[in-house]
Amino acid sequence: MTKVLVTGASGFIAKHIVRQLLEEGYQVRGSVRSDKRQSELAALFPDADLEFVKLDLTSDEGWDVALDGVDVLMHTASPFPGGEPDDPMELIGPAVEGTKRALNAAHAAGVRRVILTSSCVAIYKDPAKPPMEQSTEENWTDPDAPGVGAYEASKTLAERAAWELADQHGLRLTTINPGAVYGPAMDPNYGTSLQLVEQILDGEFPAYPNINLPAVDVRDVAHMHVAAIDNDAAVGERFAANSGAIYLLDAAAVLAKAYPDKKLKLRKAPDFMIKVAGRFDKRMAQVVGGLGRNADVDGSKAEKVFDFTYIPTEEALLASAAYVTAN
Ligand code: NDP
């Protein structure tokens, strides 16, 4: 029986991965960093063949034991806060060091496949690409370019480190690079992911910055991770997970139509206003980096190689909205 280690098993995406792995008969070992998260997970999968280990991205402790007897490493753990930290190293440090720890331990344990959760943010801020052109998996964000936030840099540098180690150790690596992940949560611990939908529904946007984001349903992201395990064509490849980028105002319009009682105001914020706000507000500074740039990434390679059709972006947004409004 194939045993899979899922790091950061308590995450919004990882819980869907764990569910699909268990449904397909894999033995799953999930890493967590607290007893609280471990009991929440155990409660979600009460009768499952699910083991737990404790791992922290910032510590060497436990990696060899965690990977002992494991066939496949799925490395999803990475810090994903809603805002910009004071020190970018708060995100870059754990993301990069954790990825190195995970891949080095996988190599030492003779793991046969490694699947890494990267991101479209490691792709679409490529200064070598005309800004309004759609990106492909060939593009790479420049972590040092202006307008690239700490999270975007952390994902780019972590993925770069993974490819270097895979090359060095001959690891059979695949990266899954999701856009903004929507769809249903499995429990109230859904991290940063559904916050945008919540904020729109709560009317927190007086006006919407003119930026688009690639988007994908969490169920498709989980499917891609699981389908990569036994797919030789996926080895050595990056896969953007994107059912179609959507402008923030268009996402708000989808939600406004489905929830007319919320009386959401649909206004576009002028770019100059966002640029002024970006001088004072760090989170806005990252949004400024998205103005005048197309963040869309071609996600069609994944559909071909993994033989599925994406859940449409509108449906993914509405599934998130259904969850957050019911809970
Ligand atoms: P979550 O915040 O829900 O999950 C993050 C996971 O990483 C949690 O299990 C968290 O543990 C764990 N983690 C964070 N820091 C550490 C650390 N220092 N040591 C050990 N574990 C740690 O986010 P998502 O599920 O959304 O994200 C999962 C992955 O997907 C990440 O790699 C993220 O970058 C990537 N991604 C997410 C997108 C999205 O829109 N959601 C888009 C593209 C990529 P704990 O529960 O204890 O906090």
XYZ file of C-alpha atoms and ligand atoms in Angstrom:
375
model
C 0.000 0.000 0.000
C 1.349 3.444 -0.919
C 2.053 5.670 2.058
C 1.873 9.445 1.601
C 3.203 12.096 3.978
C 1.159 15.308 3.717
C 2.946 18.189 5.457
C 0.721 20.915 6.888
C -2.181 18.463 6.903
C -4.278 20.946 8.898
C -4.350 23.434 6.014
C -7.416 24.364 3.954
C -6.032 22.693 0.807
C -4.314 19.802 2.598
C -7.535 18.631 4.257
C -9.076 18.174 0.808
C -5.922 16.329 -0.315
C -6.087 14.041 2.730
C -9.756 13.321 2.037
C -9.115 12.399 -1.610
C -6.059 10.277 -0.712
C -8.070 8.341 1.868
C -10.956 7.888 -0.561
C -8.514 6.418 -3.090
C -7.104 3.955 -0.563
C -3.757 5.553 0.246
C -2.241 5.289 3.712
C -1.844 8.837 4.947
C 0.530 10.345 7.478
C -0.245 13.983 8.174
C 2.132 16.459 9.763
C 0.787 19.056 12.178
C 2.446 21.409 14.614
C -0.066 21.361 17.475
C -2.262 18.910 19.390
C -5.223 21.187 18.731
C -4.935 20.844 14.956
C -4.285 17.106 15.312
C -7.556 16.573 17.204
C -9.484 18.712 14.697
C -8.154 16.540 11.875
C -8.780 13.293 13.707
C -12.382 14.456 14.204
C -12.770 15.110 10.454
C -11.612 11.591 9.544
C -12.747 9.455 12.502
C -12.470 5.996 10.956
C -9.581 6.633 8.584
C -6.147 5.094 8.206
C -4.539 8.379 9.231
C -1.368 8.757 11.312
C 0.063 11.978 12.691
C 3.562 13.366 13.162
C 4.701 16.727 14.501
C 6.859 18.855 12.230
C 7.764 22.515 12.133
C 9.256 24.050 9.010
C 11.719 25.970 11.162
C 13.108 22.978 13.071
C 15.173 19.921 12.102
C 13.337 17.757 14.591
C 11.312 14.775 13.404
C 11.806 14.874 9.613
C 13.646 11.547 9.364
C 11.005 9.770 11.460
C 8.192 11.499 9.530
C 9.517 10.242 6.192
C 10.449 6.761 7.345
C 8.514 4.214 5.280
C 6.928 6.920 3.119
C 6.565 6.423 -0.662
C 5.294 9.877 -1.612
C 5.936 13.293 -0.058
C 3.277 15.956 -0.541
C 4.760 19.135 0.801
C 1.956 21.664 1.270
C 3.010 23.414 4.510
C 4.042 27.049 4.076
C 3.077 30.228 5.916
C 0.163 31.990 4.189
C -0.923 35.038 6.212
C -3.490 37.573 5.035
C -1.195 40.580 5.358
C 2.336 41.657 4.596
C 4.759 40.946 7.505
C 7.136 43.635 8.822
C 10.064 41.397 7.939
C 9.741 39.390 4.661
C 12.013 36.728 6.202
C 9.098 35.750 8.496
C 7.627 34.056 5.410
C 10.674 33.424 3.254
C 12.643 31.712 6.060
C 10.101 28.977 6.940
C 9.000 28.498 3.310
C 12.503 27.951 1.928
C 14.079 26.205 4.913
C 11.014 23.967 5.320
C 11.102 22.971 1.657
C 14.798 22.109 1.935
C 14.204 20.073 5.091
C 11.318 18.212 3.450
C 13.156 17.393 0.217
C 16.441 16.462 1.901
C 14.587 14.120 4.249
C 12.640 12.658 1.305
C 15.914 11.952 -0.470
C 17.444 10.340 2.625
C 14.343 8.152 3.037
C 14.313 7.062 -0.629
C 10.854 8.539 -1.317
C 9.754 7.722 -4.879
C 7.706 10.866 -5.673
C 7.578 14.419 -4.383
C 4.641 16.743 -5.043
C 5.077 20.342 -3.916
C 2.314 22.906 -3.492
C 3.760 26.020 -5.076
C 1.615 28.869 -6.439
C 0.746 30.962 -9.480
C 2.434 33.782 -7.553
C 5.733 32.043 -8.374
C 4.835 32.427 -12.060
C 2.970 35.586 -12.973
C 5.219 38.442 -11.826
C 7.844 37.695 -14.465
C 9.451 40.985 -15.555
C 10.626 39.344 -18.810
C 6.986 38.922 -19.958
C 4.854 41.721 -21.485
C 2.691 42.749 -18.495
C -0.728 42.158 -20.107
C 0.198 38.804 -21.651
C -1.065 35.570 -20.076
C 1.711 33.600 -18.331
C 2.578 29.939 -18.763
C 4.529 27.501 -16.608
C 7.652 28.765 -18.419
C 7.427 32.082 -16.562
C 9.021 32.776 -13.189
C 8.335 35.620 -10.773
C 11.432 37.648 -9.926
C 11.391 37.755 -6.115
C 13.500 40.935 -6.105
C 11.383 42.914 -8.581
C 9.427 45.952 -7.329
C 5.808 45.157 -6.401
C 6.560 41.545 -5.424
C 5.321 40.890 -1.876
C 6.914 38.728 0.826
C 4.485 35.826 0.274
C 5.080 35.883 -3.486
C 8.845 35.900 -2.908
C 8.546 33.080 -0.354
C 6.713 30.791 -2.780
C 9.063 31.594 -5.659
C 12.231 31.009 -3.643
C 10.832 27.816 -2.056
C 9.929 26.381 -5.456
C 13.345 27.331 -6.881
C 14.990 25.550 -3.923
C 12.840 22.460 -4.560
C 13.856 22.235 -8.234
C 17.523 22.672 -7.318
C 17.358 19.863 -4.747
C 15.392 17.621 -7.093
C 18.092 18.114 -9.666
C 20.868 17.493 -7.175
C 19.316 14.342 -5.666
C 17.498 12.995 -8.733
C 14.097 13.356 -7.028
C 10.959 12.855 -9.123
C 9.338 16.224 -8.406
C 6.067 17.772 -9.599
C 4.857 21.215 -8.539
C 1.209 22.223 -8.430
C 0.894 26.023 -8.748
C -2.633 27.102 -7.806
C -4.168 30.507 -8.356
C -6.342 31.875 -5.544
C -8.056 28.791 -4.162
C -11.816 28.919 -3.593
C -14.453 26.204 -3.175
C -15.859 24.726 0.014
C -13.944 24.547 3.307
C -14.054 21.337 5.296
C -14.084 23.063 8.679
C -13.869 26.595 10.107
C -10.047 26.543 10.005
C -9.747 27.666 6.399
C -6.780 30.019 6.689
C -6.487 33.038 4.424
C -8.122 31.448 1.420
C -11.773 32.337 1.793
C -11.132 35.714 3.397
C -11.497 37.561 0.109
C -14.985 36.084 -0.402
C -15.887 36.933 3.203
C -14.622 40.491 2.816
C -16.603 41.013 -0.385
C -19.772 39.595 1.181
C -19.261 41.766 4.283
C -19.159 44.842 2.037
C -15.604 45.671 3.145
C -14.588 46.960 -0.286
C -15.771 50.525 -0.904
C -14.358 50.011 -4.443
C -12.412 47.240 -6.166
C -8.809 47.589 -7.340
C -8.531 46.886 -11.056
C -6.593 43.637 -10.715
C -7.290 40.066 -11.704
C -6.291 36.846 -10.000
C -6.061 33.313 -11.346
C -8.544 31.122 -9.484
C -9.292 27.465 -8.904
C -11.539 25.238 -6.831
C -9.850 23.459 -3.914
C -11.330 20.129 -5.039
C -9.484 20.430 -8.361
C -6.252 21.410 -6.602
C -6.505 18.305 -4.404
C -7.291 16.155 -7.446
C -4.161 17.403 -9.229
C -1.958 16.544 -6.239
C -3.360 13.020 -6.019
C -3.417 12.397 -9.787
C 0.272 13.360 -10.034
C 1.381 10.424 -7.870
C 1.275 7.748 -10.552
C 1.500 9.922 -13.634
C 4.960 9.691 -15.203
C 4.161 12.575 -17.551
C 3.939 14.809 -14.466
C 7.512 14.158 -13.320
C 9.739 17.226 -13.645
C 6.764 19.462 -14.529
C 5.083 22.511 -13.007
C 1.303 22.695 -13.342
C -0.604 25.949 -13.014
C -4.018 25.296 -11.434
C -6.316 27.956 -12.858
C -9.889 27.696 -14.101
C -9.745 31.272 -15.419
C -8.526 34.509 -13.869
C -11.195 36.901 -12.675
C -11.084 40.645 -11.954
C -12.050 41.508 -8.372
C -15.016 43.560 -9.577
C -16.277 40.621 -11.662
C -15.881 38.258 -8.683
C -17.877 40.716 -6.578
C -20.545 40.872 -9.313
C -20.913 37.057 -9.216
C -21.438 37.216 -5.448
C -23.695 40.291 -5.626
C -25.992 38.464 -8.053
C -26.189 35.349 -5.859
C -26.698 37.366 -2.641
C -28.906 40.337 -3.605
C -29.820 40.935 0.071
C -26.208 41.943 0.746
C -26.726 44.989 -1.523
C -23.034 44.951 -2.524
C -21.717 48.092 -4.175
C -19.922 47.359 -7.435
C -17.444 50.147 -8.089
C -13.982 50.088 -9.621
C -11.282 51.986 -7.675
C -9.233 54.342 -9.849
C -5.607 53.146 -10.115
C -4.220 56.433 -8.730
C -6.261 55.941 -5.520
C -4.767 52.469 -5.008
C -1.281 53.824 -5.692
C -1.720 56.531 -3.050
C -3.090 53.969 -0.559
C -0.107 51.728 -1.366
C 2.261 54.345 0.030
C 0.709 53.988 3.493
C -0.632 50.444 3.598
C 1.708 47.497 3.030
C -1.055 45.175 1.877
C -2.128 47.725 -0.685
C 1.472 48.009 -1.900
C 1.177 44.410 -3.090
C -2.081 45.242 -4.884
C -0.313 48.149 -6.613
C 2.116 45.562 -8.038
C -0.887 43.928 -9.757
C -2.169 47.078 -11.503
C -1.564 47.167 -15.238
C -0.580 43.509 -15.197
C -2.446 40.392 -16.291
C -2.117 37.720 -13.563
C -3.774 35.039 -15.683
C -1.771 31.819 -16.117
C -2.622 29.171 -18.690
C -3.914 26.212 -16.645
C -4.702 23.932 -19.572
C -1.637 21.668 -19.319
C -3.022 20.192 -16.077
C -6.376 19.380 -17.726
C -4.607 17.462 -20.486
C -2.109 15.566 -18.347
C -4.511 14.772 -15.488
C -7.544 14.283 -17.742
C -10.144 16.418 -15.972
C -12.119 19.610 -16.526
C -11.878 22.483 -14.076
C -14.856 23.446 -11.965
C -15.677 26.925 -13.368
C -14.315 29.901 -11.405
C -17.842 31.263 -10.728
C -18.889 27.924 -9.235
C -15.773 27.830 -7.039
C -16.530 31.341 -5.742
C -20.142 30.433 -5.041
C -19.105 27.254 -3.190
C -16.883 29.384 -0.910
C -19.713 31.862 -0.413
C -22.140 29.056 0.440
C -19.721 27.796 3.094
C -18.917 31.156 4.708
C -22.530 32.312 4.790
C -23.732 29.037 6.348
C -21.023 28.942 9.052
P -3.402 27.219 5.268
O -2.916 28.421 6.021
O -4.780 26.739 5.504
O -2.389 26.017 5.487
C -1.031 26.218 5.717
C -0.484 24.989 6.393
O 0.920 25.171 6.636
C -1.126 24.738 7.771
O -1.240 23.370 7.975
C -0.100 25.347 8.712
O -0.143 24.774 10.013
C 1.178 24.961 8.003
N 2.301 25.764 8.439
C 2.462 27.113 8.349
N 3.627 27.470 8.909
C 4.209 26.331 9.371
C 5.419 26.032 10.062
N 6.289 26.987 10.411
N 5.685 24.740 10.357
C 4.811 23.762 10.032
N 3.650 23.977 9.402
C 3.366 25.249 9.072
O -3.180 27.565 3.733
P -3.626 26.815 2.399
O -4.201 25.504 2.636
O -4.398 27.802 1.614
O -2.190 26.670 1.709
C -1.531 25.422 1.562
C -0.443 25.586 0.543
O -0.995 26.036 -0.667
C 0.637 26.607 0.930
O 1.871 26.128 0.469
C 0.219 27.850 0.140
O 1.298 28.699 -0.119
C -0.306 27.184 -1.130
N -1.224 27.995 -1.933
C -2.405 28.429 -1.422
C -3.269 29.174 -2.202
C -4.604 29.631 -1.702
O -5.233 30.491 -2.313
N -5.099 29.080 -0.611
C -2.918 29.540 -3.586
C -1.667 28.994 -4.033
C -0.859 28.262 -3.223
P -1.161 25.340 11.172
O -2.505 24.749 10.862
O -0.576 24.834 12.418
O -1.128 26.842 11.057
